[in-house]
Coordinates of C-alpha atoms in Angstrom, one line a residue:
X217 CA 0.0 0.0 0.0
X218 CA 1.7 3.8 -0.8
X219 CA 0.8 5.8 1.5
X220 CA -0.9 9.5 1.1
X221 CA 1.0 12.7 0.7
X222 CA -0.3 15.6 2.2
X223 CA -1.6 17.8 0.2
X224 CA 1.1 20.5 -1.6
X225 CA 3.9 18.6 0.2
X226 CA 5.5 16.5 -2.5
X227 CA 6.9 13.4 -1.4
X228 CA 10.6 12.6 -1.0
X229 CA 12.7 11.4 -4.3
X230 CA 13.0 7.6 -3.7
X231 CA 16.8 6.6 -3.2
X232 CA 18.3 4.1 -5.9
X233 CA 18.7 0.9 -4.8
X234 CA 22.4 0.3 -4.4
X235 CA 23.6 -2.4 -6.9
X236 CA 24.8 -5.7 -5.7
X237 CA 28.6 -6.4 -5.1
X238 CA 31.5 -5.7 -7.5
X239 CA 31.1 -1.9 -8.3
X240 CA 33.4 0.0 -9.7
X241 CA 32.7 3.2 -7.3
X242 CA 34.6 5.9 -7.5
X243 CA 33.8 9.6 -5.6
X244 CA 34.3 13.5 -6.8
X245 CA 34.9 15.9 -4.4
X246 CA 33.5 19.4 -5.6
X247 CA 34.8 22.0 -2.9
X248 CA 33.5 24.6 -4.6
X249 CA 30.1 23.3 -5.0
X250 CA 30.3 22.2 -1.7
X251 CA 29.3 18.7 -2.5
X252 CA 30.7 15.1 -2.8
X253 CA 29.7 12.5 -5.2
X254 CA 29.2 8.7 -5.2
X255 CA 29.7 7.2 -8.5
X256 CA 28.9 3.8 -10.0
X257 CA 31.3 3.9 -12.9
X258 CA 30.4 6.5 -15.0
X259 CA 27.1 7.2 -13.2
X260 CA 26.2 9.5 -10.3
X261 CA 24.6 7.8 -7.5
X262 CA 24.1 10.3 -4.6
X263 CA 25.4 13.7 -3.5
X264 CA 26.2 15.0 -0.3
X265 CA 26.7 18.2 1.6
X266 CA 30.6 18.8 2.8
X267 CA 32.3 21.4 4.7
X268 CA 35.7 22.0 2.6
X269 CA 39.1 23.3 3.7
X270 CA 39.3 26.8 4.7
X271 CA 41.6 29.2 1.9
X272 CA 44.6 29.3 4.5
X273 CA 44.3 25.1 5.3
X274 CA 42.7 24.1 2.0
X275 CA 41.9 20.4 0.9
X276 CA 44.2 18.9 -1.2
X277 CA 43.5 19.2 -5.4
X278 CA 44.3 15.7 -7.5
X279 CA 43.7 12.0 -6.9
X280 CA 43.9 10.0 -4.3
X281 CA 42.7 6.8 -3.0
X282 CA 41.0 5.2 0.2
X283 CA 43.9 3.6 2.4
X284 CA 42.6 3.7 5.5
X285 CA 38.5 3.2 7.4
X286 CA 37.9 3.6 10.9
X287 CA 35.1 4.0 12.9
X288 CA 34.7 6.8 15.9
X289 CA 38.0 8.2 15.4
X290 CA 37.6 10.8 18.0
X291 CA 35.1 13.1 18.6
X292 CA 36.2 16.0 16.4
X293 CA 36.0 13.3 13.2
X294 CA 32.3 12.4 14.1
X295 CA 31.8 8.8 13.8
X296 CA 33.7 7.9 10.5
X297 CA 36.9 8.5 8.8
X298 CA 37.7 7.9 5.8
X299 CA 41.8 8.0 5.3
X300 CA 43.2 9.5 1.8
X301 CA 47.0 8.9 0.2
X302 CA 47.6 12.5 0.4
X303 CA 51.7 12.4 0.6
X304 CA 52.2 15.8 2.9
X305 CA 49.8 14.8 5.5
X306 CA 46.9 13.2 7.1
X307 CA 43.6 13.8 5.2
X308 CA 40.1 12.2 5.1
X309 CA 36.7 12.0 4.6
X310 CA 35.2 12.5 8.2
X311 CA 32.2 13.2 10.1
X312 CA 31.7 16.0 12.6
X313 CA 30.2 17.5 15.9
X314 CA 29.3 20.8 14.2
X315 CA 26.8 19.8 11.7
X316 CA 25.8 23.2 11.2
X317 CA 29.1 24.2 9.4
X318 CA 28.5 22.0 6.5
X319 CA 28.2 24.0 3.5
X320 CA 30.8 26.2 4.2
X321 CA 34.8 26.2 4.3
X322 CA 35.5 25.2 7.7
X323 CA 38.1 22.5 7.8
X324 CA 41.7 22.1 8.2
X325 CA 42.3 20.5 4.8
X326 CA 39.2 17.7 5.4
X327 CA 36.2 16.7 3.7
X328 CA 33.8 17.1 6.7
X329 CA 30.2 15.6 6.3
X330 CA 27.2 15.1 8.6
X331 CA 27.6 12.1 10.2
X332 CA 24.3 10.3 9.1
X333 CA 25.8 10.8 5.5
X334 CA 29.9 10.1 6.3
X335 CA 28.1 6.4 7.5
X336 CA 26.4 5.9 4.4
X337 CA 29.1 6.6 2.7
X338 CA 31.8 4.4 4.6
X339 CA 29.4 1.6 3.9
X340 CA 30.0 1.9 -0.3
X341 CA 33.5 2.5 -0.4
X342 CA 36.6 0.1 0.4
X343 CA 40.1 0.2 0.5
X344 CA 41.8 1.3 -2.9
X345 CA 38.7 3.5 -3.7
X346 CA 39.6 6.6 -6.4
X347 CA 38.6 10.1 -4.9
X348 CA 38.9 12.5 -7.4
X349 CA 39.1 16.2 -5.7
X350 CA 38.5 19.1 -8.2
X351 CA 40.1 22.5 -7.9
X352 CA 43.1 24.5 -8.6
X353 CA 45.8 23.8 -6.4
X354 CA 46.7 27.6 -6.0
X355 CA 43.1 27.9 -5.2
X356 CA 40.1 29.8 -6.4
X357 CA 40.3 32.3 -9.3
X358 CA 39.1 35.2 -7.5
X359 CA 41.7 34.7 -4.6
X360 CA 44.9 35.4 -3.9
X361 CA 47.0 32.2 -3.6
X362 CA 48.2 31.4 0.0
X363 CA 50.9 32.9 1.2
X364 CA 54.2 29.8 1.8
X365 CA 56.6 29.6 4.3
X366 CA 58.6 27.1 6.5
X367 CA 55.8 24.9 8.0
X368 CA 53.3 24.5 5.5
X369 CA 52.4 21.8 3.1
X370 CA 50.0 21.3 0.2
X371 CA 49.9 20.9 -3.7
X372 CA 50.9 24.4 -3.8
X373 CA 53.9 24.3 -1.6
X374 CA 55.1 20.7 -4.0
X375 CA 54.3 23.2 -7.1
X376 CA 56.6 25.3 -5.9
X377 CA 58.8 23.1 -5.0
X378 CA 58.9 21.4 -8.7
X379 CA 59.2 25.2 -10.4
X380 CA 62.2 26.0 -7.9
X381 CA 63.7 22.2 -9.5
X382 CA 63.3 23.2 -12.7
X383 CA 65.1 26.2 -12.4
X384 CA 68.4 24.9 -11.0
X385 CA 67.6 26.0 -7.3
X386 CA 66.3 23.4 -5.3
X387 CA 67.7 19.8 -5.2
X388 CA 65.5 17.9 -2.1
X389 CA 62.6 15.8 -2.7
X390 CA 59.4 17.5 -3.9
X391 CA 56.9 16.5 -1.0
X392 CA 54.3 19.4 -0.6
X393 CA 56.1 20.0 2.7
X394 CA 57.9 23.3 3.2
X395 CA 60.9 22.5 5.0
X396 CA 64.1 24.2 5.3
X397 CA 65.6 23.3 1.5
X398 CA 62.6 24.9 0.1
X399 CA 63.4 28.3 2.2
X400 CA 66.7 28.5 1.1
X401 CA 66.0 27.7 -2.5
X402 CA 63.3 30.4 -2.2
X403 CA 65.9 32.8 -0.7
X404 CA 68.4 31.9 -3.3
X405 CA 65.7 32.2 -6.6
X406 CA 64.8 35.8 -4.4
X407 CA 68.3 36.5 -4.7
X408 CA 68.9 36.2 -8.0
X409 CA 65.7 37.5 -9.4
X410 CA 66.1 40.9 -7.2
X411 CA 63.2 40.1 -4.7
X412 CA 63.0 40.5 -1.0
X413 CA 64.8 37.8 0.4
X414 CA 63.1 36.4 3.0
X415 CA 62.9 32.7 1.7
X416 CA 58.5 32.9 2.1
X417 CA 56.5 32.9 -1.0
X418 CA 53.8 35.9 -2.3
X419 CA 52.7 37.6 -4.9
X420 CA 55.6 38.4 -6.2
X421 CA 57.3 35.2 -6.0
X422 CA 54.5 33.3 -7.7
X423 CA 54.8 35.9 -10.6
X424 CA 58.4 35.5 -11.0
X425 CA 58.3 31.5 -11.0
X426 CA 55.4 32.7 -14.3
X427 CA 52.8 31.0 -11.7
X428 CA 50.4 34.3 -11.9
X429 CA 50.6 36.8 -14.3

């Protein structure tokens, strides 16, 4: 029997029935957008709500995959996390305790979710999962890029790191992590290109290494 909708009050879309074992799932973050996606190959299956990185901590751009699951991972992670290979740092797919920041930027570099949906969610993905993250990595057209120094660590930080390379300056391993070979290879490429030397990357660095124009 299907039961009566009140009247003007149309009734909720019906959720596709998840597919039995052996899917190729694969999910797209959308920080902008403020959404994640649940695919079935080439097929959307559901979207949900996430609270991305904020501009100074923002959430890795590129590919990753699903290496690690854990349930109640402490109470600032709600009751799921969902680990990603991001090589500068920890970073997952997690629930939260402040439900009524999602749909904002409000993370450290996470994918936060309500923790009704981070559950669903944990249940269709395994191990080795691909989890596509769109975006820039200097961040959105509108902004400024973030400002680098000794400390930090992201996509942006390993894109300087490969320009400095290319240009003959620095020779340690290209990690996302600003360490202290990056500062002096900034400081030396500041040197010889007539900027303030003080080894930390802005505007003016990012133009010179032909990264904004």
């Amino acid at each position: 029997m299907i039961p009566s909708v009140p009247s003007g009050k149309p009734a909720p879309p019906a959720e596709k029935p998840w597919p039995a074992g052996g899917q190729d799932t694969s999910v797209v973050v959308n920080p902008r957008s403020r959404e994640l996606t649940l695919y079935i190959g080439n097929v959307p299956y559901k979207t949900y709500k996430i609270a991305p990185g904020k501009p100074e901590t923002p959430t890795p751009v590129g590919e990753f995959r699903v290496v690690s699951k854990s349930k109640d991972w402490g109470s600032g992670f709600g009751t799921r996390w969902i680990g990603l290979n991001v090589p500068w740092g920890t970073y997952g797919i997690h629930g939260t305790n402040k439900p009524h920041l999602i749909g904002t930027e409000a993370s450290h570099g996470c994918i936060r979710m309500r923790n009704r949906d981070v559950e669903d969610l944990y249940e269709r993905v395994g191990i080795g999962t691909k989890v596509i993250i769109l975006g820039h990595v200097l961040g959105e057209p509108h902004r400024d890029p973030r400002r680098l120094a000794k400390g930090d660590a992201g996509g942006d930080v390993l894109l300087i790191q490969n320009r400095l390379r290319a240009a003959g300056f620095f020779h340690g391993a290209c990690n996302g992590r600003f360490g202290p070979a990056t500062e002096q290879a900034m400081k030396a490429f500041e040197r010889q290109n007539g900027l303030p030397v003080d080894g930390v990357v802005g505007l003016h660095d990012y133009r010179a290494l032909g990264l904004l124009e």
